[in-house]
XYZ file of C-alpha atoms in Angstrom:
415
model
C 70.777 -60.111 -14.763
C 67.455 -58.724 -13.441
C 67.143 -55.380 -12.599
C 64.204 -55.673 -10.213
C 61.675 -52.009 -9.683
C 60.935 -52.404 -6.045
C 58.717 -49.915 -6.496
C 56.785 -51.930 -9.250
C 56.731 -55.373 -7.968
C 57.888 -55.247 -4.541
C 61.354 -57.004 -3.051
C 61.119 -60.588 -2.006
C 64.501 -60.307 0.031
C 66.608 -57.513 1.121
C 69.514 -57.601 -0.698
C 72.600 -54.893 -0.466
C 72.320 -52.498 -3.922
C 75.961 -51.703 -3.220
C 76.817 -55.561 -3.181
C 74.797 -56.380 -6.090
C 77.101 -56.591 -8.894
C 75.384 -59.065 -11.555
C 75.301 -56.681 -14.083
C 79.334 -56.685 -14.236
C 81.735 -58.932 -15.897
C 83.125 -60.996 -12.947
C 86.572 -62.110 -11.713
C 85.672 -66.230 -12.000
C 88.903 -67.583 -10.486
C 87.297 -68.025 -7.052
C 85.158 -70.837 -8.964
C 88.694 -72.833 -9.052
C 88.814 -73.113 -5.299
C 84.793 -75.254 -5.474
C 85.905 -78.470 -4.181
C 83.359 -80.276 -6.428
C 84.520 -84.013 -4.548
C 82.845 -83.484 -1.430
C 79.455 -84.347 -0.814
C 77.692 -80.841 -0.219
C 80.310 -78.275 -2.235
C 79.676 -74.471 -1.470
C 80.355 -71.896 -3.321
C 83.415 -69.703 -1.883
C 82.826 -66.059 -1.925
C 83.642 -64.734 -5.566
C 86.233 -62.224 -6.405
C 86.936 -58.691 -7.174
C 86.417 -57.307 -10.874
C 89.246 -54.777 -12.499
C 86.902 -51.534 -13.597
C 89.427 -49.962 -15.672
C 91.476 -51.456 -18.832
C 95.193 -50.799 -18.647
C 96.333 -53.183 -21.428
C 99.125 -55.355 -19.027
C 100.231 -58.669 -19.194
C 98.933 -59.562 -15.898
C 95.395 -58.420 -16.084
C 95.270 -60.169 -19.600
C 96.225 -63.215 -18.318
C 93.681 -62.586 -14.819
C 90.967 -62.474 -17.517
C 92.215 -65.478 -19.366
C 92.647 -67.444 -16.375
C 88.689 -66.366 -15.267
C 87.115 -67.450 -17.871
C 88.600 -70.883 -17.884
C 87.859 -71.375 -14.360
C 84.003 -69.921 -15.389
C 84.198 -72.992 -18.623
C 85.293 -75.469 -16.225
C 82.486 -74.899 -13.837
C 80.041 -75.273 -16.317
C 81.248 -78.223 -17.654
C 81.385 -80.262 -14.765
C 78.379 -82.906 -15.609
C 75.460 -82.287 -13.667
C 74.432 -85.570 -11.418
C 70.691 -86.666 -10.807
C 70.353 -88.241 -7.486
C 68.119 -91.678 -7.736
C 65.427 -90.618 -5.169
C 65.355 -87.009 -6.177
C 65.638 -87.926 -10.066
C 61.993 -86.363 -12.258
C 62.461 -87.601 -15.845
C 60.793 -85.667 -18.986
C 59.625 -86.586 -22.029
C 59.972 -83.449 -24.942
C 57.474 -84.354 -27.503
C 58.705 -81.841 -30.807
C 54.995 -82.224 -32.527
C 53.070 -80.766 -29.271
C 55.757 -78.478 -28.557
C 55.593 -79.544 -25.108
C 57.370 -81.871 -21.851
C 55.505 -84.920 -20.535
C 56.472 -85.864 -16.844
C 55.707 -89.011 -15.580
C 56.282 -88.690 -12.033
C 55.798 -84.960 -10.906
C 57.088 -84.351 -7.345
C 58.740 -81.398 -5.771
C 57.456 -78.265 -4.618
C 57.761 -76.706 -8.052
C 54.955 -78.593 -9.713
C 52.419 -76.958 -7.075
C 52.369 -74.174 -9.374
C 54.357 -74.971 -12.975
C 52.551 -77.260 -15.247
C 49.463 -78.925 -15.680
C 47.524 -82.752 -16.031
C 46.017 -83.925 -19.163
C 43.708 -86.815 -19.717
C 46.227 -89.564 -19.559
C 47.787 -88.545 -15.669
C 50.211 -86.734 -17.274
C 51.849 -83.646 -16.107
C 52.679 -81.107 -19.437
C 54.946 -78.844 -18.747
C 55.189 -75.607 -21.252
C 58.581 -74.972 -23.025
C 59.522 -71.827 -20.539
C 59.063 -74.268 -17.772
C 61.038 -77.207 -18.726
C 64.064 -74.948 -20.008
C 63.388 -73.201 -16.240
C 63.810 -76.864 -14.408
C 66.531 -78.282 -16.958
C 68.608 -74.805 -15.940
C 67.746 -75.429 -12.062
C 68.995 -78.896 -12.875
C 65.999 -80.162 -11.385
C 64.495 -82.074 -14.327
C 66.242 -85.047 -16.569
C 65.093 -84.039 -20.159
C 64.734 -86.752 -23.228
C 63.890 -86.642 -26.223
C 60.163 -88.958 -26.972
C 61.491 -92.380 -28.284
C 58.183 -92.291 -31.379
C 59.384 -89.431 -32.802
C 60.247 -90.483 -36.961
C 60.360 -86.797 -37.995
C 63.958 -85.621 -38.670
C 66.243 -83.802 -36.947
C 64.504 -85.649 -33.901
C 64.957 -88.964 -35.183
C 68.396 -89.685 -34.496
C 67.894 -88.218 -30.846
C 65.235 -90.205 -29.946
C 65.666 -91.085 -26.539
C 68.779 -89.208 -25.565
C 68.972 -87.166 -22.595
C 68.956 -83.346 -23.792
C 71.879 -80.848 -22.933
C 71.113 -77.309 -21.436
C 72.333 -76.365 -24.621
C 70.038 -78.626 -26.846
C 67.011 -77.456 -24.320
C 67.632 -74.141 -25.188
C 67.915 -74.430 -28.840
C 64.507 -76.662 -29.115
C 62.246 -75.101 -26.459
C 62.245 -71.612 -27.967
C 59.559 -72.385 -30.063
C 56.144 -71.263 -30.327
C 55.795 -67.665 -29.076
C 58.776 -68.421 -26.397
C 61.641 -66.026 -27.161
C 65.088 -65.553 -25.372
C 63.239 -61.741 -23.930
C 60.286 -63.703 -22.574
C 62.518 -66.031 -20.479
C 64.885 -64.085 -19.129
C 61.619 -62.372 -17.437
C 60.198 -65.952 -16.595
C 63.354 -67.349 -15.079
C 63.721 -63.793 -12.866
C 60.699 -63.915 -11.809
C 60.494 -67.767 -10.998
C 63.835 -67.002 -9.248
C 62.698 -64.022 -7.214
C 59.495 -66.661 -5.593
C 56.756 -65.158 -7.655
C 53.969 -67.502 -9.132
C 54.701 -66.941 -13.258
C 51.993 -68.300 -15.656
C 51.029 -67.079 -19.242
C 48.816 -64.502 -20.359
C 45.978 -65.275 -22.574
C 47.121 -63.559 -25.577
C 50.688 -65.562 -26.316
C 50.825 -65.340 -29.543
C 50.520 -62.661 -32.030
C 47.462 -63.973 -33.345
C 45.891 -64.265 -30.085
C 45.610 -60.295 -29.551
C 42.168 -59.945 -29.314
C 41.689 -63.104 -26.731
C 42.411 -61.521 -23.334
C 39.188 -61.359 -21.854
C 38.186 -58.167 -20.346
C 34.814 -57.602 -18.159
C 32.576 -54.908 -19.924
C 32.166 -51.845 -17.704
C 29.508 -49.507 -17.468
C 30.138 -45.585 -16.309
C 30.277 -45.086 -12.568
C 26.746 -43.999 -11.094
C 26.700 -40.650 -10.369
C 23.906 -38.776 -8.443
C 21.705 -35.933 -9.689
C 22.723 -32.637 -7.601
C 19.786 -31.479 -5.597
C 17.885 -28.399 -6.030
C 19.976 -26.259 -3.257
C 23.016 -27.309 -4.682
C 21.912 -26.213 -8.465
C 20.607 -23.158 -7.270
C 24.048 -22.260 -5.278
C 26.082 -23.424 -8.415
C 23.748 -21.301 -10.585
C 23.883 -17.829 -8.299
C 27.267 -17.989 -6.209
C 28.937 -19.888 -9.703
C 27.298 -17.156 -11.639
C 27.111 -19.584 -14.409
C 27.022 -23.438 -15.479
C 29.336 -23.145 -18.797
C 32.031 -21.341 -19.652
C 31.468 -17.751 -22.076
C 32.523 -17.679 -25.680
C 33.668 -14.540 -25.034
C 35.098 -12.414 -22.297
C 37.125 -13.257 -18.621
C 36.373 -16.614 -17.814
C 36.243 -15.305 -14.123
C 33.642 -12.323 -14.137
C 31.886 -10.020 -11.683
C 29.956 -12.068 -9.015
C 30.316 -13.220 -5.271
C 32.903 -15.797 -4.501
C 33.407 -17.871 -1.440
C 36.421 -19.306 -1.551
C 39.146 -19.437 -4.215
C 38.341 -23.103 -5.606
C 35.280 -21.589 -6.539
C 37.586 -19.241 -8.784
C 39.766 -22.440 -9.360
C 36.696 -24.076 -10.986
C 35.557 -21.184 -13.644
C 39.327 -21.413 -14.948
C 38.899 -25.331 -15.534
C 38.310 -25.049 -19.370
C 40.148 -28.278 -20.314
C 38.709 -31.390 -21.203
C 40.891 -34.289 -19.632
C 40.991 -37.791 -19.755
C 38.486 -39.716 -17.359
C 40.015 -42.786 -16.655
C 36.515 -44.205 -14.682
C 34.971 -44.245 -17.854
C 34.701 -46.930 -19.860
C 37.444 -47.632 -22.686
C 36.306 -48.564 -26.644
C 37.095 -52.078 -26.114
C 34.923 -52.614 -23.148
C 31.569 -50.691 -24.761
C 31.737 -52.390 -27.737
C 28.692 -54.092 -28.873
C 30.558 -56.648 -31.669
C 32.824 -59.407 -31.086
C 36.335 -58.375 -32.732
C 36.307 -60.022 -36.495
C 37.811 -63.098 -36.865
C 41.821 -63.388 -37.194
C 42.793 -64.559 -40.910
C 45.833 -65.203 -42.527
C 45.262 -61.903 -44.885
C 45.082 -59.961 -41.479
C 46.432 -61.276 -38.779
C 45.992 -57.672 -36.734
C 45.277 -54.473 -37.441
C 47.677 -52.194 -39.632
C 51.592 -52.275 -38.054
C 52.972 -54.125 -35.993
C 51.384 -56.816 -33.405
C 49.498 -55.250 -30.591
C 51.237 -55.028 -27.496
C 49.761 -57.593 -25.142
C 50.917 -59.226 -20.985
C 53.114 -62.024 -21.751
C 52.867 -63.139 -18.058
C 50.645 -63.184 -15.480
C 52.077 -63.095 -11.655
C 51.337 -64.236 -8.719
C 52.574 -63.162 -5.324
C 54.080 -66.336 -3.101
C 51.303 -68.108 -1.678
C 50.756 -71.255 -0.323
C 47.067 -70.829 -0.775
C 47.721 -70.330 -4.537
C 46.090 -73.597 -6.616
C 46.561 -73.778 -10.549
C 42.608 -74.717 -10.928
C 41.631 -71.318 -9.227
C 44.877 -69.025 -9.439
C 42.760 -65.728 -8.886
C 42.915 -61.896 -10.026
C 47.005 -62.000 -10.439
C 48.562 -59.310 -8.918
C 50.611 -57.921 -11.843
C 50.370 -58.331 -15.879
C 53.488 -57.893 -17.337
C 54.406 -57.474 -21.265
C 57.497 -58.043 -22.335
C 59.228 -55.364 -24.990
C 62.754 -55.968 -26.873
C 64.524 -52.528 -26.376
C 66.782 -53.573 -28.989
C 64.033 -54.333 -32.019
C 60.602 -53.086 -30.619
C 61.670 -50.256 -29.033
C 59.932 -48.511 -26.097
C 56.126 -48.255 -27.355
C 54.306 -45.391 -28.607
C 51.263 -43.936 -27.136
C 49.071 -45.514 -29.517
C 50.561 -48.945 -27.992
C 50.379 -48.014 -24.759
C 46.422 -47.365 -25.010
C 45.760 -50.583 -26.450
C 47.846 -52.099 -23.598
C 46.276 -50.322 -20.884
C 42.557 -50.902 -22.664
C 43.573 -55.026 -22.401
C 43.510 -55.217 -18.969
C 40.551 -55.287 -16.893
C 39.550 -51.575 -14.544
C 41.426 -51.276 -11.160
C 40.633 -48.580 -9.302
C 42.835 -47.294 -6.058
C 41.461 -48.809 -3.087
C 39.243 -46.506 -0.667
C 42.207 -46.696 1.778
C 44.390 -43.956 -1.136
C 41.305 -41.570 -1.049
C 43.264 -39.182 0.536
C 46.709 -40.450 -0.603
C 47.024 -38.205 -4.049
C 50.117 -39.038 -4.906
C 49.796 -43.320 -4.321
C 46.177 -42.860 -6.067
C 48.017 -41.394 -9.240
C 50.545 -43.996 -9.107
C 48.408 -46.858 -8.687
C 45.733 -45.642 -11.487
C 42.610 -46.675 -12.422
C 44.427 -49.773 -14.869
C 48.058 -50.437 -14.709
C 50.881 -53.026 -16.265
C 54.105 -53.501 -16.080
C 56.813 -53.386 -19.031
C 59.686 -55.693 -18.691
C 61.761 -54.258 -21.146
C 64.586 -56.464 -21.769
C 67.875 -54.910 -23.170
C 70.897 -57.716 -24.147
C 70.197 -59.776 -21.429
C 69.129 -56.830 -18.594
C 65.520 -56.626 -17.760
C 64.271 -53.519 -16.415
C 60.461 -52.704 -14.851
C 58.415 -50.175 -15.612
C 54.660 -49.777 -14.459
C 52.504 -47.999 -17.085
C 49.517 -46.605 -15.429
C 46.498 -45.266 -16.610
C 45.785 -42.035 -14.448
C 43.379 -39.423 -13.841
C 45.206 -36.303 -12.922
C 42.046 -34.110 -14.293
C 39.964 -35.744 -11.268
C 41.950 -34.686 -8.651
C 40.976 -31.457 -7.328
C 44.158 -29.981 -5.384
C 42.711 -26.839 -4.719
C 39.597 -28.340 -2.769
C 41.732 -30.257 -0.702
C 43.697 -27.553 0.105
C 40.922 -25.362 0.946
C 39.679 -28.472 2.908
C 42.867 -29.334 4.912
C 43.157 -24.837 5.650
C 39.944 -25.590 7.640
C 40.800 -27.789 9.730
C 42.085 -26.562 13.005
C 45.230 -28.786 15.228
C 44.513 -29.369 19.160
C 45.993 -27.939 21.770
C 47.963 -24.407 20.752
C 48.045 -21.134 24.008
C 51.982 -20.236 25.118
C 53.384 -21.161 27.295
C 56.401 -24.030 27.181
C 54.409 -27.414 28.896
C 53.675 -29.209 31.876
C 53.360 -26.204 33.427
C 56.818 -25.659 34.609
C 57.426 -21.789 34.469
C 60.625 -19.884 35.329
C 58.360 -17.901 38.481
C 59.873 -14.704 39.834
């Protein structure tokens, strides 16, 4: 159901586009054939989908007979082997899973130990190992308050995990990115500012305006006679009278408009006061909740430890394309001003088009329409900085080896 940019986060296995129909009502009979007895089923290869409707008998009854096979295959009980068996606890007053006796290669980077030994496990990731069937979920036996009371103890249904984990900030949006993500290999954790009410808590490193070096005397003086000026006139051609050397000289008299400096530091970051405090009369300032990255992610690593996770690769905000809508620019600017500055590497110097792209702060919407998640990167770039016409001028002067006639290795027709 994920419609992964590869542009945006990069493709963890090559998969066929042309094969890759998950975003298409399937033909489930082939799940009829899954011999469900042995001791290692597989999964035969699914079948073909009708794209047209043409009202018959037949293809009414192909449908019919799909979706039963589909019911059927999700009903079969799922079976916890003894030695591979991790049991949780779901605790409704915490909001969160206990595990007793963590093991398995996805507890390297999901969850995390409290005082007691215990591994807590946050609702996205217990509803993520319930669905993977890798995690026996129960309800705490000391819970008195109702509607947990009579449950106390039970094992919980995928059903019953879904309906009781989305709770506290975790929507059905949010974890259709999670589980995509978590599926794809990435390293998913949460972003500082959750909730609504925790806007204002992503921490972001004040910055200070890049250092920039007083011309030298030569260099004002050549501005100052060749430029024939230092401002633009109130009046009159921008490009007067005067001796020119090349045209970005020209280039630069015409360069009037103020533009948007992304190397500069943003409101947020040059602020001298902490943010007032969050009350119930304001939660956050007028309309609706600041747009803030739900996620943080990871790239696979096995060097990757939950104590020390690092700068994460991407920050991604979720946005519900059928209530939110895609967000204004006002939005977007707050966004962009929440993460910390990331500049292109040295290695794009000369790479105009990648520098652009990459931006000087970017994020990544998920925005997540009925089920279908697709990314967009957002970046914050600084098309008023890059001069084309110098590095035109630049790239004119430089000459290519070899050239003369003749047609190589010396091998003439002769008379």
């Amino acid at each position: 159901m994920e419609d992964l940019d590869e542009a945006a986060l990069g493709p963890i296995s090559s998969v066929n586009a042309e094969n890759d129909l998950t975003d298409e009502t399937q033909d489930f009979r082939f799940l009829t054939n899954l011999s469900l007895t042995t001791e290692h089923p597989t999964l035969p290869r699914r079948g073909e989908k009708d794209f047209e409707y043409h009202g018959t008998a037949s293809q009414r009854d192909t449908l019919s007979a799909s979706r039963t096979a589909m019911h059927d295959a999700l009903s079969y009980p799922r079976v916890h082997p003894p030695k591979t068996r991790i049991s949780g606890t779901f605790d409704p007053r915490q909001g969160q899973t206990f595990v007793d006796n963590p093991k398995g290669q996805h507890f390297r980077t999901m969850g995390a130990a409290d005082k007691q030994g215990r591994l807590s496990l946050l609702p996205e990731e217990a509803l993520y190992l319930v669905e993977r069937g890798n995690l026996d979920l129960r309800f705490a036996d000391n819970v008195c308050e109702l509607p947990y009371r009579n449950h106390a103890g039970m094992p919980m249904s995928l059903q019953a995990a879904y309906t009781h984990l989305m709770i506290r900030g975790l929507t059905l949006e949010r974890y259709s990115v999670y589980a995509g993500l978590k599926r794809s290999g990435y390293i998913v954790r949460r972003g500082p500012a959750w909730l609504p009410e925790d806007w204002d808590k992503d921490v972001v490193e004040p910055k200070t305006p890049e250092d920039s070096t007083a011309p030298s005397f030569f260099e004002w003086l050549r501005k100052v006679v060749f430029d024939g000026r230092t401002t633009p006139p109130s009046l009159g051609p921008l490009v007067g009278p005067g001796l020119y050397r090349s045209y970005p000289d020209i280039y630069r008299k015409l360069s009037i408009i103020p533009f948007h400096d992304p190397t500069q530091p943003t409101s947020r970051e040059i602020q001298t006061e902490p943010p007032p405090p969050v009350t119930d009369s304001s939660p956050f300032p007028p309309g609706p909740p600041p747009l803030r990255p739900s996620f943080y992610v990871w790239k696979p690593s096995p060097a990757f430890k939950k104590s020390a996770p690092g700068t994460p690769d991407f920050r991604i905000a979720v946005v519900n394309a059928r209530e939110d809508g895609f967000p204004v620019l006002r939005e977007l600017d707050g966004l962009l001003q929440s993460v910390p500055y990331d500049p292109p590497p040295p290695s794009m110097e000369n790479q105009v088009y990648q520098k652009l792209r990459h931006g000087w702060r970017n994020v990544i919407l998920a925005i997540v329409d009925q089920g279908v998640v697709s990314y967009m990167r957002i970046a914050d770039a600084g098309f008023g900085k890059e001069k084309i016409c110098e590095r035109a001028a630049r790239g004119r002067g430089q000459a290519k080896r070899g050239g003369g006639r003749g047609r190589g290795r010396g091998r003439g027709r002769g008379r």
